[in-house]
Coordinates of C-alpha atoms in Angstrom, one line a residue:
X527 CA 27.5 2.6 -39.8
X528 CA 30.5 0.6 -40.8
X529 CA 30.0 -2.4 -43.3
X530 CA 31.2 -5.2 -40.7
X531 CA 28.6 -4.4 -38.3
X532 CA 26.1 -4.9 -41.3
X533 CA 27.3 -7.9 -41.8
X534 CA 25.5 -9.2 -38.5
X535 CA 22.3 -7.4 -38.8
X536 CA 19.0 -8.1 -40.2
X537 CA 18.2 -5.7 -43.3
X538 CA 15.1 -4.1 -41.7
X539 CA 17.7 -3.3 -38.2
X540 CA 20.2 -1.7 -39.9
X541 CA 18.4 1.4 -41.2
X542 CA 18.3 2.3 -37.2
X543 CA 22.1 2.7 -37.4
X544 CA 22.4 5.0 -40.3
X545 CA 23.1 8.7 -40.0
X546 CA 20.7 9.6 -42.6
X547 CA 17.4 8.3 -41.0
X548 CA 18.0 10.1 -38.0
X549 CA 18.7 13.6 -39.9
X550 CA 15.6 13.3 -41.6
X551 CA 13.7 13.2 -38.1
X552 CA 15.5 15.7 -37.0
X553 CA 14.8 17.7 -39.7
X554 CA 11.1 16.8 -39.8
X555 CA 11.1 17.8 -36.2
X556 CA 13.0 21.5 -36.7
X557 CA 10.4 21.8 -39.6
X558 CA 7.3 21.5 -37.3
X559 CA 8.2 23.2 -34.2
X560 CA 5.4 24.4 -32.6
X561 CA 3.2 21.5 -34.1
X562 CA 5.8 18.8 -32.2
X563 CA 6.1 20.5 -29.7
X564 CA 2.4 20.8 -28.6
X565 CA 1.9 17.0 -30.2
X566 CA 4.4 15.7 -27.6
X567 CA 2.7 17.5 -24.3
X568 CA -0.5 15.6 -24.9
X569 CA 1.6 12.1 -24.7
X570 CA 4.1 13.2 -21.9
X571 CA 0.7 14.5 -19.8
X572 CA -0.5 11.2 -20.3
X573 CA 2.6 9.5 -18.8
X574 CA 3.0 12.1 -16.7
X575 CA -0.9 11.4 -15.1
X576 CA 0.4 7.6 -15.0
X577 CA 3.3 8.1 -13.3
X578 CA 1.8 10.4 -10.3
X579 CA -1.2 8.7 -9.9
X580 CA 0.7 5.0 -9.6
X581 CA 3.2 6.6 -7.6
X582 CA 0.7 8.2 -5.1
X583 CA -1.6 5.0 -4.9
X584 CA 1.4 3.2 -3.9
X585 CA 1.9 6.0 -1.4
X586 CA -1.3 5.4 0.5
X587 CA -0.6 1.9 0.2
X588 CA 3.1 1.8 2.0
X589 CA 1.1 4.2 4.4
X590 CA -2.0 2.6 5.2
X591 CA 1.0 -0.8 5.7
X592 CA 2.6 1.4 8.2
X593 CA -0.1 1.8 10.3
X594 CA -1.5 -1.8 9.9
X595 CA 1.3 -3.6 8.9
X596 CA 2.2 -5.4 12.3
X597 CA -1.5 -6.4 12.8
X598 CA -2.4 -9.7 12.1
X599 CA -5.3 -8.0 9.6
X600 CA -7.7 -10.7 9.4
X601 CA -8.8 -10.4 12.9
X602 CA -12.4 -9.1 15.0
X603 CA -12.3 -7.3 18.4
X604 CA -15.4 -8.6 20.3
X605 CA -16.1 -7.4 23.9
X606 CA -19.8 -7.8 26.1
X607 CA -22.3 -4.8 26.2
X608 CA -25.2 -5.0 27.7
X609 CA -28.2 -7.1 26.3
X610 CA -31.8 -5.5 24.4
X611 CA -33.6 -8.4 25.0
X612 CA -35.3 -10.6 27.3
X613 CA -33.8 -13.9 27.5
X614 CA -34.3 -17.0 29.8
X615 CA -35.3 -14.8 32.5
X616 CA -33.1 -12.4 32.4
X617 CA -34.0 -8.7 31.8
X618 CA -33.2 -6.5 29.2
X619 CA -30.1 -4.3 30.4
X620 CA -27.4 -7.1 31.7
X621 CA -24.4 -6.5 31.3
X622 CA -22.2 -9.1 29.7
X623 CA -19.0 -9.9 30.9
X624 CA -16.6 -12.0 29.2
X625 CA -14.7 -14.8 30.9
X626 CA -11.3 -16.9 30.1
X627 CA -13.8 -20.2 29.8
X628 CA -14.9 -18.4 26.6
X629 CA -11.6 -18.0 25.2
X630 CA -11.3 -21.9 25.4
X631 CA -14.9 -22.2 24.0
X632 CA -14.1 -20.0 20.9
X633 CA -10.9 -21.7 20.0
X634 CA -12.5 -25.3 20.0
X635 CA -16.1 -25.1 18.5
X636 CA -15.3 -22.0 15.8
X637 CA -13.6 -23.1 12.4
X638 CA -11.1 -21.4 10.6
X639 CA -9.5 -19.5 13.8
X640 CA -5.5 -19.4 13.9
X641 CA -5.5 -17.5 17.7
X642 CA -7.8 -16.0 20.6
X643 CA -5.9 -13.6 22.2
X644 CA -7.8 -12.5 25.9
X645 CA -6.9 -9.5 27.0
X646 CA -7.7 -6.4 29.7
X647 CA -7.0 -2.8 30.2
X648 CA -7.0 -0.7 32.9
X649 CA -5.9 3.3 33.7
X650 CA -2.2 3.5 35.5
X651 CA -0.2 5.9 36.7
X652 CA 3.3 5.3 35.7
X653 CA 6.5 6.5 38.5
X654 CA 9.7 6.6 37.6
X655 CA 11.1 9.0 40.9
X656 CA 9.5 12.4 40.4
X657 CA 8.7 12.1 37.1
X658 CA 4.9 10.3 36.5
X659 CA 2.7 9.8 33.5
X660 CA -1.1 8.2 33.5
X661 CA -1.5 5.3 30.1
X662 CA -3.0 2.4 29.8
X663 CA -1.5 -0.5 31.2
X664 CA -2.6 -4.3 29.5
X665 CA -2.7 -7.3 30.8
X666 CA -1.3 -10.1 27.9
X667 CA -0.1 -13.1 27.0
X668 CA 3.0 -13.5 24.9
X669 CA 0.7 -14.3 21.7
X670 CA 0.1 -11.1 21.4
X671 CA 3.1 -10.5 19.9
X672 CA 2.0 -12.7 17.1
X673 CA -0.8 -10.8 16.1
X674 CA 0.0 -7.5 16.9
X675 CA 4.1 -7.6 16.8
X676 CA 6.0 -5.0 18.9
X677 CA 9.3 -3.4 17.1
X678 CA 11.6 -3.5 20.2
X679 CA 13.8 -0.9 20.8
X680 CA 15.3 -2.4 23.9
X681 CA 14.8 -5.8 25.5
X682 CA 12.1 -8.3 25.0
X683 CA 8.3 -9.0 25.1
X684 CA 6.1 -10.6 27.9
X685 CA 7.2 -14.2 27.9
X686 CA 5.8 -17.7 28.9
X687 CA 7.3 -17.5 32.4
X688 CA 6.4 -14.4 32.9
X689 CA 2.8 -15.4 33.0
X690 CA 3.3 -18.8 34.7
X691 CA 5.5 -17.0 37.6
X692 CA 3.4 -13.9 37.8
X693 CA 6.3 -11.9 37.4
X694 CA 6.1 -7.9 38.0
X695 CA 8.0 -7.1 34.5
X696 CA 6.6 -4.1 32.3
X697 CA 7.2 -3.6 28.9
X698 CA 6.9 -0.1 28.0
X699 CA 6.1 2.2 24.8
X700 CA 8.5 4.5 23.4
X701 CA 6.3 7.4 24.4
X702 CA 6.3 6.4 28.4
X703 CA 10.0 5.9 27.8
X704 CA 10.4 9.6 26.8
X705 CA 8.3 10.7 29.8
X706 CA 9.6 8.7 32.4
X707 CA 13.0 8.7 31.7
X708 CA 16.4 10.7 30.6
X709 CA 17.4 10.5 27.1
X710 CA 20.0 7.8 25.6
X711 CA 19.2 6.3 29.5
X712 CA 19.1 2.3 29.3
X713 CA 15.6 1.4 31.1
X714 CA 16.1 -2.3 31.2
X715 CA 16.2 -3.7 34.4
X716 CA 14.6 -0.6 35.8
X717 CA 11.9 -0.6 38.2
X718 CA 9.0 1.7 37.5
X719 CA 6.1 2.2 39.8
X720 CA 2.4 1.6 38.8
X721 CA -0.2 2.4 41.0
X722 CA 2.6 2.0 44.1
X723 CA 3.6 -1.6 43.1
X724 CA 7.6 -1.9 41.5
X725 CA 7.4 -3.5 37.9
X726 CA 10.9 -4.6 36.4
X727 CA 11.1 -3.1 32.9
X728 CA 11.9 -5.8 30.6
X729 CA 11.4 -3.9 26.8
X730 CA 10.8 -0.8 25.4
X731 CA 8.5 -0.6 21.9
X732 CA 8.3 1.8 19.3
X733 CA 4.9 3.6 19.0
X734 CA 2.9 2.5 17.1
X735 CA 0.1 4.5 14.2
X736 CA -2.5 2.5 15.4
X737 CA -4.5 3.2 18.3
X738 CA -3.1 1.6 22.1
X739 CA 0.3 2.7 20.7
X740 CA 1.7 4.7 23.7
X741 CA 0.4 1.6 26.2
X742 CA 2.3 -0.1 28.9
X743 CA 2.0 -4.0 28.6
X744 CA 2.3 -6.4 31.9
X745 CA 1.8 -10.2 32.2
X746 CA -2.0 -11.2 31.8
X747 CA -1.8 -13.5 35.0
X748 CA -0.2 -10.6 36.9
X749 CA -2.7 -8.0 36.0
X750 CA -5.5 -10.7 37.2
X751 CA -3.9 -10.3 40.3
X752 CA -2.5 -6.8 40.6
X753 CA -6.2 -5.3 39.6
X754 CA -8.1 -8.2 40.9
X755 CA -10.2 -9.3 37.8
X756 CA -10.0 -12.7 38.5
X757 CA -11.1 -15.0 35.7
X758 CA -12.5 -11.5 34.1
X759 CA -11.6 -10.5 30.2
X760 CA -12.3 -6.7 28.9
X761 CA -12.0 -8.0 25.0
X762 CA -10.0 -11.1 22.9
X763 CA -9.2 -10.8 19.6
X764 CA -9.5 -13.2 17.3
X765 CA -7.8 -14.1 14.2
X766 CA -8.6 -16.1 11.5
X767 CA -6.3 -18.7 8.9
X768 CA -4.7 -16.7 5.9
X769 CA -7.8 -18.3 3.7
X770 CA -10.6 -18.2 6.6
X771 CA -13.7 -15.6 6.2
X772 CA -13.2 -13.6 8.9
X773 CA -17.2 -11.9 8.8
X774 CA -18.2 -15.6 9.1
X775 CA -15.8 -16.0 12.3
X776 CA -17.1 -12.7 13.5
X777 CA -20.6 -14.1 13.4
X778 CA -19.5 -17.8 14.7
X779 CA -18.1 -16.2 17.5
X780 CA -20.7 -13.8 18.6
X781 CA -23.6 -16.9 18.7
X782 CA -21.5 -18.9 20.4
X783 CA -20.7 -16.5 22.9
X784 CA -24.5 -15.4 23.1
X785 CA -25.1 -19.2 23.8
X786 CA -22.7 -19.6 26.3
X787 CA -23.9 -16.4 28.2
X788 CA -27.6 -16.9 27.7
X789 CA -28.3 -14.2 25.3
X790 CA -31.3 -13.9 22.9
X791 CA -29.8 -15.5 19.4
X792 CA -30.9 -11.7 17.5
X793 CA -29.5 -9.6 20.2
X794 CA -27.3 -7.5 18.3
X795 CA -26.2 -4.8 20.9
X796 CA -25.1 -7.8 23.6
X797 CA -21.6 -7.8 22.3
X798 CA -19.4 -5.3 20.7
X799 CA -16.8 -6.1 17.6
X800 CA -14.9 -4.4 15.0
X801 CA -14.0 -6.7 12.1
X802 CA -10.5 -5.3 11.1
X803 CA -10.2 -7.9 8.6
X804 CA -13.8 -6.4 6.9
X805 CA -12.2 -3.0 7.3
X806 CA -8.8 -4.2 5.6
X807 CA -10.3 -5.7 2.9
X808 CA -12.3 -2.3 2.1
X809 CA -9.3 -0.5 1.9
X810 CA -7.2 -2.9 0.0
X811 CA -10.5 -2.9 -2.7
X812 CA -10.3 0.9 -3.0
X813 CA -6.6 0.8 -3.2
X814 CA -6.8 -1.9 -6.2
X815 CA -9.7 0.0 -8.1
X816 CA -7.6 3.3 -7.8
X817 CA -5.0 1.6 -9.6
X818 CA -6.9 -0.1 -12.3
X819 CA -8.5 3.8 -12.2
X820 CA -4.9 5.2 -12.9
X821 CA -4.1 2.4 -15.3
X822 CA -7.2 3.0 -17.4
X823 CA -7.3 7.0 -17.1
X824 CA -3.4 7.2 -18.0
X825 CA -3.7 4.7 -20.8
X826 CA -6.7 6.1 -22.3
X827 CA -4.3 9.4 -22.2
X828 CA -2.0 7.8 -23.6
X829 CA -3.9 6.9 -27.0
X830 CA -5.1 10.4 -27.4
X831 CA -1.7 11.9 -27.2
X832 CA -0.7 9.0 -29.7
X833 CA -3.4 9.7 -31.9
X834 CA -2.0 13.3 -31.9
X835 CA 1.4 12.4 -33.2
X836 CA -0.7 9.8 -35.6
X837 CA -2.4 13.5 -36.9
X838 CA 0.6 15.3 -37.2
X839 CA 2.5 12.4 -39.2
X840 CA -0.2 12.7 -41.6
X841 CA 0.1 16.7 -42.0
X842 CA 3.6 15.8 -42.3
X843 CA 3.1 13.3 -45.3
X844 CA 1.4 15.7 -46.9
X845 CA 3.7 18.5 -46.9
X846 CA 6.6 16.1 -47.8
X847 CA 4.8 14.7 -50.6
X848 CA 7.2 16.3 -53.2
X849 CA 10.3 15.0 -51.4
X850 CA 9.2 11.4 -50.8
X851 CA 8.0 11.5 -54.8
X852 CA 12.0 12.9 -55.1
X853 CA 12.9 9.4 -52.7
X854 CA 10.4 6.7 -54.7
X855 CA 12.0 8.2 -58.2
X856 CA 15.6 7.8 -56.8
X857 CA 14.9 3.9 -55.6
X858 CA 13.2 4.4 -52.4
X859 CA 11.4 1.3 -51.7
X860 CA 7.9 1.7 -50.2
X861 CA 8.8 -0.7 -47.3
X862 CA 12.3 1.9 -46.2
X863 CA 9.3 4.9 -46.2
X864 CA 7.1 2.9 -44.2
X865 CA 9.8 2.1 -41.5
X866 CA 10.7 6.0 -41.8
X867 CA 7.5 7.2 -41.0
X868 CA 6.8 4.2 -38.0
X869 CA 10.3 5.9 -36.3
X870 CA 9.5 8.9 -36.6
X871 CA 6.0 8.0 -34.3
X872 CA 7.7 5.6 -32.1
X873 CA 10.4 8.4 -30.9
X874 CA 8.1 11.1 -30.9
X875 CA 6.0 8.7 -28.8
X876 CA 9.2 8.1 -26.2
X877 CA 10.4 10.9 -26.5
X878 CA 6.9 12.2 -25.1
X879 CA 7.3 9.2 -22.4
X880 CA 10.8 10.2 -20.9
X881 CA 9.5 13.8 -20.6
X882 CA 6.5 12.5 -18.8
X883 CA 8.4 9.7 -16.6
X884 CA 10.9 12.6 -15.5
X885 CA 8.0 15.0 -14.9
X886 CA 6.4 12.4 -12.4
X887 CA 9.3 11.6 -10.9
X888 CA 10.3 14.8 -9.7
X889 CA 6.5 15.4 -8.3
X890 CA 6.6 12.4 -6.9
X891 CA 10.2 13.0 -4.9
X892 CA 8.9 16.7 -3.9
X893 CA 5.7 14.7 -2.3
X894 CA 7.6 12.6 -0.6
X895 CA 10.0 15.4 0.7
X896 CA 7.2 17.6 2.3
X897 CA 4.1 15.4 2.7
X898 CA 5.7 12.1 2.9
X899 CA 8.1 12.5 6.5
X900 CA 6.6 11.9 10.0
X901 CA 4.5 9.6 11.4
X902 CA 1.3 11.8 10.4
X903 CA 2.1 11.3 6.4
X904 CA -0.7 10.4 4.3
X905 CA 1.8 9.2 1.1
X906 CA 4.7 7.7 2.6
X907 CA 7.3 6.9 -0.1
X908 CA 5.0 7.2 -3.3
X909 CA 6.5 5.9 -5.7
X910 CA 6.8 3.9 -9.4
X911 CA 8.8 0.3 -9.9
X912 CA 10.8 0.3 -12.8
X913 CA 8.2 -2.8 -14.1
X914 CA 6.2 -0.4 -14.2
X915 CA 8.1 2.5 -16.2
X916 CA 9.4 0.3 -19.0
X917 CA 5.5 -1.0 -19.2
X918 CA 4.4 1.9 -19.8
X919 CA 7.8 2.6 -22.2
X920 CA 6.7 -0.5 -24.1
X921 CA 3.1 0.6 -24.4
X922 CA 4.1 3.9 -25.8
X923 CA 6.3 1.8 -28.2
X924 CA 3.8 -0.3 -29.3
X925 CA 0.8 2.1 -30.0
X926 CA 3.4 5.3 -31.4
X927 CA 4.4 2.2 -34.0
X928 CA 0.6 1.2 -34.7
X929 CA -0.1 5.2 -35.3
X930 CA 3.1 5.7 -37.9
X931 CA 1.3 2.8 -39.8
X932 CA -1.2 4.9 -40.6
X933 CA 0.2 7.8 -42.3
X934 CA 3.3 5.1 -43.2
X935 CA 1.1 3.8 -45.5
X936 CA -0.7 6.7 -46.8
X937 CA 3.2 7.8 -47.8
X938 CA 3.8 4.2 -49.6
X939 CA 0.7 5.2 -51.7
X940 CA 1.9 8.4 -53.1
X941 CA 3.1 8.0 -56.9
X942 CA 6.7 9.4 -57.7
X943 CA 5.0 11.1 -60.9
X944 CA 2.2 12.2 -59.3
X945 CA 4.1 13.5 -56.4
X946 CA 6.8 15.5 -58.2
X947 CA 4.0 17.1 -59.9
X948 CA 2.2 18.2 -56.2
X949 CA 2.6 21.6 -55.8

């Protein structure tokens, strides 16, 4: 280190920048082999456990987002069943069957609801000249699109005058696209047959993971009259404000509609539901305590490996108790030991950390090459921020220079006389 550059750094600073302290880790380190060697694995499994673990939790994260991540998740599918008990005259065994009235009922007397989305399915066989294919075609509204939102390949969604017009327009998944028609073809403005009746195709979707992925979708009003349900509904979904409690709307819902219908208040098999807002929030719980899992299994890794190097600083001390006596006679201060010994931890300690952090890198990338790909992937794109490597960088930093006080201040202990008399 040159004496202008010394000029502009602190005293305890400049010691990083000389030649010497750096050849006496080295040395220390080409003295004690085997012993560093098998000091650093501990810390860099440590890191290495971190890194994988974070990486694949944020795997089944970015997949579990994949297959939910254009649902509006705090939402309940409710549909009618048939009724256990006796109610108001009515027998036990009616079946219930939801009606547009109650989509208006729901949206005015529940709290907390941001849409009511009616909808209806039925079987369809699909005919595109001699090339046919049976999915389900649904009858919707354009709101759909808000809660459950369609990645267009081609074209648009249903529409507003689509439903007030009745149009015969069909927007198709990519799946019906492959079967009913020739690759790189242009569909829209198409006409497809279902059940016998031309439908203009208007869009074309990318499947989607969740289920009702490969289904056809036509106006609501037009379904109504194309399959003659009238003012019929097979099932809404409903979906709650960001900050509404979707179980409580779930349960709003269902005695409202068990009012409306004439249904015994504790009938519990009268209407169907699945909360996928419950479900979400189940998922999003075990992903969170996986992490703080990780966090606290890599960390508490991380201190034993640290304690390691702590162990074999001090077995260093001792056998270089001779040569820091030799340093303390010549003017070594007990303060330039101290910060010897503290480097010596902190960059066996990131040393340890790199090896780790490139270890788990490399598994993570090979994941990601052969289980992360296709739609089927359980870890899709697992992976570590760079927050997240320098925290654990700075951790390593902080507890390798706690450890090196330890046997940092054994070594500021040891008497030059005393010590040039060790043998």
């Amino acid at each position: 280190m040159n004496k202008r550059m010394s000029k502009y750094l602190p005293s305890h600073l400049i010691f990083l920048f000389e030649s010497d302290t750096w050849q006496e880790i080295a040395e220390s380190i080409r003295k004690n082999k085997l012993r560093t060697v098998i000091t650093i694995i501990g810390v860099t499994w440590g890191v290495f456990l971190l890194v994988t673990l974070l990486g694949s939790a944020r795997g089944m994260e970015n997949s579990f987002n994949r297959i939910f991540g254009n649902f509006a998740t705090n939402s309940v599918f409710v549909w009618g069943q048939k009724t256990s008990k006796p109610f108001k005259g009515f027998q036990e065994g009616k079946k219930v069957q939801l009606k547009m009235d109650d989509v208006a009922q729901i949206r005015k007397e529940v709290e907390g609801i941001e849409f009511v989305v009616p909808r209806n399915q039925r079987n369809g066989t699909l005919t595109n000249g001699f090339l046919s294919a049976t999915f389900n075609v649904n009858g919707d509204y354009p709101l759909l699109d808000k809660v459950q939102k369609k990645e267009l390949i081609y074209g648009r969604f249903i529409n507003k005058a689509d439903i007030q017009k009745k149009r015969k327009t069909v927007v198709i998944s990519e799946e019906a696209y492959k079967q009913l028609f020739e690759k790189e073809s242009i569909p829209i403005g198409e006409f497809l047959q279902i059940n016998n009746i031309n439908f203009k195709v208007v869009g074309v979707f990318q499947n989607s993971n969740v289920g009702m992925g490969s289904d056809v979708h036509i106006p609501f009003t037009t379904f109504q009259q194309v399959f003659n349900t009238g003012n019929k509904l097979g099932w809404m979904m409903i979906t709650g404000k960001e900050d509404a409690d979707i179980k409580q709307i779930e349960k709003d819902s269902k005695l409202l509609l068990k009012n409306i219908h004439k249904i015994h208040p504790k009938d519990e098999r009268a209407f169907g539901s699945f909360n996928l807002g419950e479900r979400f929030a189940k998922v999003t719980g075990f992903l969170t305590g996986m992490q703080f899992l990780t966090w606290f299994v890599g960390i508490a890794t991380l201190i034993a490996g640290v304690f390691a190097i702590g162990n074999i600083l001090l077995i260093t001390v001792k056998e270089r108790t001779k040569e820091i006596g030799v340093r303390r006679a010549l003017g070594a201060t007990p303060n330039s030991i101290k910060k010897q010994i503290v480097l010596e931890a902190v960059v066996l300690a990131v040393l340890a950390g790199v090896f780790g952090i490139i270890g788990g890198g490399l598994v993570l990338m090979l994941t990601d090459k052969f289980w992360g790909q296709g739609e089927d992937a359980v870890l899709v794109n697992p992976s570590v921020s760079i927050p997240v490597v320098l925290s654990a960088v700075l951790i390593l930093v902080v507890l390798g220079s706690l450890i090196g006080l330890i046997p940092a201040n054994r070594a500021t202990r040891i008497k030059p006389i005393a010590a040039l008399n060790d043998e």
